[in-house]
Tab-separated table of C-alpha atoms in Angstrom:
chain	number	residue	atom	x	y	z
I	1312	GLY	CA	62.852	-29.125	-21.211
I	1313	PRO	CA	63.413	-32.615	-22.662
I	1314	ARG	CA	61.863	-33.122	-26.080
I	1315	LEU	CA	59.811	-36.076	-27.274
I	1316	ILE	CA	59.433	-37.219	-30.860
I	1317	ASP	CA	56.126	-38.493	-32.154
I	1318	PHE	CA	57.579	-40.856	-34.745
I	1319	GLU	CA	54.183	-41.721	-36.228
I	1320	HIS	CA	53.311	-38.132	-37.187
I	1321	GLU	CA	56.796	-36.705	-36.867
I	1322	GLU	CA	55.565	-33.863	-34.619
I	1323	LYS	CA	57.711	-32.339	-31.909
I	1324	ARG	CA	56.110	-31.647	-28.506
I	1325	THR	CA	57.304	-30.466	-25.083
I	1326	PHE	CA	55.922	-31.164	-21.623
I	1327	ASN	CA	54.951	-27.483	-21.329
I	1328	SER	CA	52.913	-27.539	-24.554
I	1329	ASP	CA	51.142	-30.735	-23.399
I	1330	ARG	CA	50.142	-29.148	-20.091
I	1331	ALA	CA	48.879	-26.008	-21.850
I	1332	ALA	CA	46.804	-28.079	-24.243
I	1333	ALA	CA	45.314	-30.077	-21.385
I	1334	GLY	CA	44.387	-26.859	-19.581
I	1335	ARG	CA	42.649	-25.509	-22.654
I	1336	LYS	CA	40.721	-28.739	-23.030
I	1337	GLU	CA	39.440	-28.529	-19.433
I	1338	ASP	CA	38.397	-24.891	-19.942
I	1339	ASN	CA	36.511	-25.857	-23.083
I	1340	ALA	CA	34.714	-28.633	-21.209
I	1341	ARG	CA	33.594	-26.255	-18.452
I	1342	THR	CA	32.355	-23.526	-20.802
I	1343	SER	CA	30.762	-25.672	-23.522
I	1344	LYS	CA	27.719	-27.894	-23.800
I	1345	VAL	CA	26.668	-30.453	-26.396
I	1346	ASP	CA	23.347	-30.217	-28.180
I	1347	GLY	CA	21.859	-33.694	-27.722
I	1348	ALA	CA	19.842	-33.508	-30.926
I	1349	SER	CA	22.576	-32.446	-33.353
I	1350	GLY	CA	25.736	-33.192	-31.414
I	1351	ASN	CA	26.935	-29.629	-31.997
I	1352	VAL	CA	29.054	-27.966	-29.368
I	1353	THR	CA	27.724	-24.615	-28.207
I	1354	ARG	CA	30.127	-22.218	-26.594
I	1355	ILE	CA	28.907	-20.616	-23.340
I	1356	LYS	CA	30.481	-17.308	-22.578
I	1357	GLY	CA	31.672	-17.202	-18.987
I	1358	ASP	CA	31.514	-13.999	-16.942
I	1359	ARG	CA	34.767	-13.523	-15.080
I	1360	ASN	CA	33.522	-10.453	-13.186
I	1361	PRO	CA	32.746	-11.568	-9.585
I	1362	ASN	CA	30.519	-8.512	-9.005
I	1363	SER	CA	28.304	-8.940	-12.061
I	1364	LYS	CA	25.882	-11.360	-10.383
I	1365	ASN	CA	25.406	-9.015	-7.438
I	1366	GLN	CA	24.770	-6.137	-9.830
I	1367	ASP	CA	22.184	-8.195	-11.702
I	1368	ASN	CA	20.386	-8.899	-8.420
I	1369	ILE	CA	20.462	-5.220	-7.486
I	1370	ASN	CA	19.079	-4.247	-10.880
I	1371	GLU	CA	16.263	-6.788	-10.561
I	1372	ILE	CA	15.308	-5.572	-7.074
I	1373	THR	CA	15.376	-1.956	-8.255
I	1374	LYS	CA	13.151	-2.849	-11.184
I	1375	LEU	CA	10.606	-4.554	-8.934
I	1376	THR	CA	10.654	-1.673	-6.452
I	1377	ASN	CA	10.097	0.912	-9.159
I	1378	SER	CA	7.274	-1.183	-10.575
I	1379	THR	CA	5.498	-1.247	-7.184
I	1380	VAL	CA	6.051	2.410	-6.397
I	1381	SER	CA	4.920	3.638	-9.815
I	1382	TYR	CA	1.698	1.604	-9.963
I	1383	LYS	CA	-0.509	4.540	-8.997
I	1384	GLU	CA	1.307	6.841	-11.431
I	1385	GLN	CA	0.801	4.284	-14.197
I	1386	LYS	CA	-2.916	4.138	-13.427
I	1387	ILE	CA	-3.122	7.927	-13.664
I	1388	THR	CA	-1.196	7.988	-16.937
I	1389	ASP	CA	-3.396	5.285	-18.467
I	1390	GLY	CA	-6.502	7.171	-17.366
I	1391	ARG	CA	-5.309	10.411	-18.936
I	1392	LYS	CA	-4.707	8.623	-22.217
I	1393	GLY	CA	-8.162	7.046	-22.127
I	1394	ILE	CA	-9.863	10.331	-21.295
I	1395	GLY	CA	-7.884	12.149	-23.966
I	1396	SER	CA	-8.954	9.616	-26.576
I	1397	TYR	CA	-12.645	9.998	-25.712
I	1398	CYS	CA	-12.332	13.792	-25.709
I	1399	ASP	CA	-10.975	13.578	-29.251
I	1400	ASP	CA	-13.888	11.356	-30.270
I	1401	LEU	CA	-16.284	13.962	-28.859
I	1402	CYS	CA	-14.398	16.811	-30.581
I	1403	LEU	CA	-13.957	18.646	-27.279
I	1404	GLN	CA	-11.671	21.638	-26.865
I	1405	ASN	CA	-8.360	21.429	-25.041
I	1406	ASN	CA	-9.634	23.324	-21.982
I	1407	VAL	CA	-12.299	20.651	-21.445
I	1408	LYS	CA	-9.722	17.921	-21.945
I	1409	SER	CA	-7.379	19.537	-19.408
I	1410	ARG	CA	-10.219	19.891	-16.902
I	1411	ALA	CA	-11.162	16.227	-17.347
I	1412	GLU	CA	-7.549	15.142	-16.759
I	1413	GLU	CA	-7.438	17.311	-13.631
I	1414	ILE	CA	-10.629	15.719	-12.262
I	1415	TRP	CA	-9.272	12.243	-13.028
I	1416	ASN	CA	-6.031	13.017	-11.213
I	1417	VAL	CA	-7.880	14.188	-8.080
I	1418	PHE	CA	-10.270	11.240	-8.164
I	1419	GLU	CA	-7.619	8.554	-8.577
I	1420	ARG	CA	-5.189	10.008	-6.024
I	1421	SER	CA	-7.927	10.177	-3.392
I	1422	ARG	CA	-8.530	6.455	-3.674
I	1423	LYS	CA	-6.779	4.125	-1.224
I	1424	LYS	CA	-7.481	1.030	-3.280
I	1425	TYR	CA	-6.851	0.323	-6.933
I	1426	SER	CA	-9.936	-1.711	-7.845
I	1427	ARG	CA	-12.051	-0.861	-10.901
I	1428	SER	CA	-11.253	2.841	-10.898
I	1429	GLY	CA	-10.236	3.408	-14.491
I	1430	ASP	CA	-13.070	1.906	-16.523
I	1431	LYS	CA	-14.647	3.474	-19.591
I	1432	ASN	CA	-17.782	4.571	-17.747
I	1433	MET	CA	-15.775	6.529	-15.173
I	1434	TYR	CA	-13.758	8.229	-17.909
I	1435	LEU	CA	-16.964	9.316	-19.638
I	1436	ALA	CA	-18.508	10.465	-16.342
I	1437	ILE	CA	-15.431	12.616	-15.731
I	1438	ILE	CA	-15.747	14.090	-19.230
I	1439	TYR	CA	-19.413	14.870	-18.505
I	1440	LYS	CA	-18.392	16.799	-15.394
I	1441	ALA	CA	-15.554	18.570	-17.209
I	1442	CYS	CA	-17.994	19.745	-19.891
I	1443	LYS	CA	-20.342	20.944	-17.190
I	1444	ASP	CA	-17.564	22.816	-15.359
I	1445	MET	CA	-16.335	24.514	-18.552
I	1446	GLY	CA	-19.777	25.652	-19.677
I	1447	CYS	CA	-20.154	23.381	-22.692
I	1448	GLY	CA	-22.484	20.837	-21.212
I	1449	ARG	CA	-23.116	17.508	-22.914
I	1450	THR	CA	-25.882	15.170	-21.826
I	1451	PHE	CA	-25.248	11.595	-20.739
I	1452	LYS	CA	-27.203	10.483	-23.802
I	1453	GLU	CA	-25.011	12.475	-26.202
I	1454	ILE	CA	-21.804	11.192	-24.654
I	1455	ALA	CA	-23.056	7.596	-24.677
I	1456	GLN	CA	-24.174	7.750	-28.319
I	1457	GLN	CA	-20.919	9.259	-29.612
I	1458	THR	CA	-18.669	6.840	-27.702
I	1459	ALA	CA	-20.780	3.666	-27.935
I	1460	GLY	CA	-21.184	3.811	-24.164
I	1461	ASP	CA	-23.959	2.751	-21.807
I	1462	GLN	CA	-25.920	5.755	-20.566
I	1463	LYS	CA	-27.071	4.050	-17.369
I	1464	LEU	CA	-23.571	2.919	-16.435
I	1465	ILE	CA	-22.128	6.382	-17.146
I	1466	THR	CA	-24.778	7.936	-14.912
I	1467	LYS	CA	-23.991	5.436	-12.169
I	1468	ALA	CA	-20.277	6.183	-12.449
I	1469	TYR	CA	-20.990	9.920	-12.235
I	1470	LYS	CA	-22.838	9.461	-8.940
I	1471	ARG	CA	-19.820	7.630	-7.555
I	1472	LEU	CA	-17.518	10.357	-8.839
I	1473	ASP	CA	-19.653	13.152	-7.388
I	1474	LYS	CA	-19.762	11.485	-3.979
I	1475	ASN	CA	-16.002	11.004	-3.966
I	1476	LEU	CA	-15.258	14.606	-4.954
I	1477	LYS	CA	-17.634	16.019	-2.337
I	1478	ASP	CA	-15.957	14.062	0.454
I	1479	PRO	CA	-12.506	12.875	-0.736
I	1480	ASP	CA	-11.553	11.884	2.810
I	1481	SER	CA	-14.625	9.712	3.412
I	1482	HIS	CA	-12.681	6.451	2.990
I	1483	GLN	CA	-9.983	7.637	5.373
I	1484	LYS	CA	-12.536	8.782	7.944
I	1485	LYS	CA	-14.350	5.450	7.733
I	1486	ARG	CA	-11.083	3.564	8.246
I	1487	ILE	CA	-10.257	5.682	11.313
I	1488	ARG	CA	-13.697	5.055	12.798
I	1489	VAL	CA	-13.282	1.320	12.337
I	1490	GLU	CA	-9.849	1.419	13.997
I	1491	GLN	CA	-11.196	3.443	16.910
I	1492	THR	CA	-14.067	0.997	17.397
I	1493	LYS	CA	-11.612	-1.920	17.487
I	1494	GLN	CA	-9.398	-0.009	19.895
I	1495	GLY	CA	-12.320	0.767	22.189
I	1496	SER	CA	-13.480	-2.837	22.143
I	1497	SER	CA	-9.995	-4.110	23.003
I	1498	ALA	CA	-9.762	-1.668	25.900
I	1499	ALA	CA	-13.205	-2.675	27.159
I	1500	GLU	CA	-12.178	-6.338	27.039
I	1501	THR	CA	-9.055	-5.517	29.078
I	1502	ILE	CA	-11.007	-3.864	31.906
I	1503	PRO	CA	-12.288	-7.074	33.637
I	1504	ARG	CA	-8.701	-8.187	34.267
I	1505	ILE	CA	-7.755	-4.832	35.810
I	1506	ALA	CA	-11.051	-4.631	37.713
I	1507	GLU	CA	-10.402	-8.034	39.257
I	1508	VAL	CA	-7.052	-6.877	40.644
I	1509	LEU	CA	-8.675	-3.707	42.021
I	1510	ASP	CA	-11.673	-5.671	43.323
I	1511	LEU	CA	-14.142	-3.367	41.566
I	1512	PRO	CA	-17.883	-4.094	41.852
I	1513	PRO	CA	-19.665	-5.212	38.628
I	1514	ARG	CA	-21.398	-1.846	38.290
I	1515	GLU	CA	-18.135	0.092	38.258
I	1516	LYS	CA	-16.596	-2.398	35.879
I	1517	ALA	CA	-19.487	-2.012	33.399
I	1518	GLY	CA	-19.352	1.774	33.731
I	1519	ALA	CA	-15.623	1.833	33.005
I	1520	GLN	CA	-16.137	-0.355	29.928
I	1521	LYS	CA	-18.654	2.131	28.576
I	1522	VAL	CA	-16.192	4.977	29.119
I	1523	ALA	CA	-13.423	2.982	27.405
I	1524	ARG	CA	-15.456	2.587	24.205
I	1525	GLU	CA	-16.009	6.339	24.061
I	1526	ALA	CA	-12.469	7.223	25.154
I	1527	ALA	CA	-10.757	5.397	22.284
I	1528	SER	CA	-11.401	8.267	19.859
I	1529	TYR	CA	-9.544	10.665	22.200
I	1530	LEU	CA	-6.665	8.293	22.875
I	1531	GLU	CA	-5.905	7.189	19.344
I	1532	GLY	CA	-2.717	5.153	19.118
I	1533	LYS	CA	-2.643	4.275	22.823
I	1534	GLN	CA	-2.390	0.692	24.009
I	1535	PRO	CA	-5.645	-1.012	25.141
I	1536	ALA	CA	-4.295	-1.310	28.705
I	1537	THR	CA	-3.649	2.450	28.829
I	1538	ILE	CA	-7.131	3.276	27.546
I	1539	ALA	CA	-8.681	0.779	29.952
I	1540	ALA	CA	-6.785	2.151	32.950
I	1541	ALA	CA	-7.625	5.761	32.050
I	1542	ALA	CA	-11.298	4.819	31.628
I	1543	ILE	CA	-11.361	3.132	35.036
I	1544	LEU	CA	-9.711	6.111	36.710
I	1545	PHE	CA	-12.077	8.532	34.966
I	1546	HIS	CA	-15.074	6.503	36.090
I	1547	LEU	CA	-13.792	6.377	39.687
I	1548	ARG	CA	-13.133	10.120	39.809
I	1549	HIS	CA	-16.074	11.558	37.885
I	1550	ILE	CA	-18.945	9.038	37.821
I	1551	THR	CA	-18.768	6.785	40.890
I	1552	PRO	CA	-16.150	8.283	43.225
I	1553	MET	CA	-13.956	5.731	45.012
I	1554	GLU	CA	-11.141	7.733	46.612
I	1555	ALA	CA	-9.707	4.645	48.289
I	1556	ILE	CA	-8.283	3.492	44.960
I	1557	LYS	CA	-5.260	5.627	44.065
I	1558	ASP	CA	-3.856	6.441	40.660
I	1559	LYS	CA	-0.821	4.263	41.249
I	1560	ASP	CA	-3.089	1.320	42.166
I	1561	VAL	CA	-4.826	1.506	38.773
I	1562	ALA	CA	-1.509	1.876	36.937
I	1563	SER	CA	-0.048	-1.102	38.794
I	1564	ALA	CA	-3.092	-3.263	38.059
I	1565	ALA	CA	-2.853	-2.368	34.353
I	1566	HIS	CA	0.928	-2.927	34.287
I	1567	ILE	CA	1.636	0.567	32.945
I	1568	ALA	CA	3.642	3.515	34.273
I	1569	SER	CA	1.859	6.041	36.497
I	1570	SER	CA	3.003	8.857	34.219
I	1571	THR	CA	1.432	7.094	31.218
I	1572	LEU	CA	-1.853	6.769	33.083
I	1573	ARG	CA	-1.842	10.417	34.190
I	1574	SER	CA	-1.168	11.590	30.649
I	1575	ALA	CA	-4.094	9.597	29.227
I	1576	PHE	CA	-6.346	10.590	32.140
I	1577	ARG	CA	-5.700	14.308	31.501
I	1578	VAL	CA	-6.883	13.883	27.905
I	1579	LEU	CA	-10.140	12.327	29.130
I	1580	GLU	CA	-10.618	15.095	31.680
I	1581	GLU	CA	-10.252	17.689	28.940
I	1582	ASN	CA	-13.065	15.937	27.075
I	1583	ALA	CA	-15.173	15.085	30.127
I	1584	ALA	CA	-18.264	16.758	28.684
I	1585	GLU	CA	-18.250	14.291	25.774
I	1586	LEU	CA	-17.832	11.241	27.999
């Protein structure tokens, strides 16, 4: 293209070279920042890959997920290290150490919560039991003295350990009982509404509520309305017969399908002796 002469510096430039220089200047402005304290220009490396940010997000999510999932495994690993260290301090053989790690694994995996499970006293209580199981018994006093532990706290931890190992499902069973009690209460609270539609006398209503509280354990997972309707029907068929009220009437009053009611009712009939 046409050429211009810079007479002051005697440099030759073209329009194309000017445009290229301007473009480079804009790029530098976008990818650089000035340090306010020193005035130095710091180059910021730009990432031209449009998928890199998405990959970073995926990696971060994966990291968080793995961290959550592996929490229990990390607790078990930390416990094994702690137990192993105390076994070394007590100069115990490898078979005792392996037994202690096995007991720790069973104990920790049986727990539904993560609170205060891996403390020093529990580790030492597990070692006490491992020694006992492997025929090289150590007393609580010996273990406490050689590990600078508290004998009373180790004994207390052992009682907790022993109870857990004897009934590892006790926490689960307790949770189920609580859920069944809530379920039975919800069903019993639903009965007055259904009883009003069916025009049931107060005595029958109270009787059905009693059945509902007992029936919840046999109808685990069912909706309160289903349990309530089945309890009412059971009461009307087995305790205070009222043939005038049909199955479909109870189902309609409870806003459930007749087949759903019959299915739940059959379960209660199978367990009539318990109700």
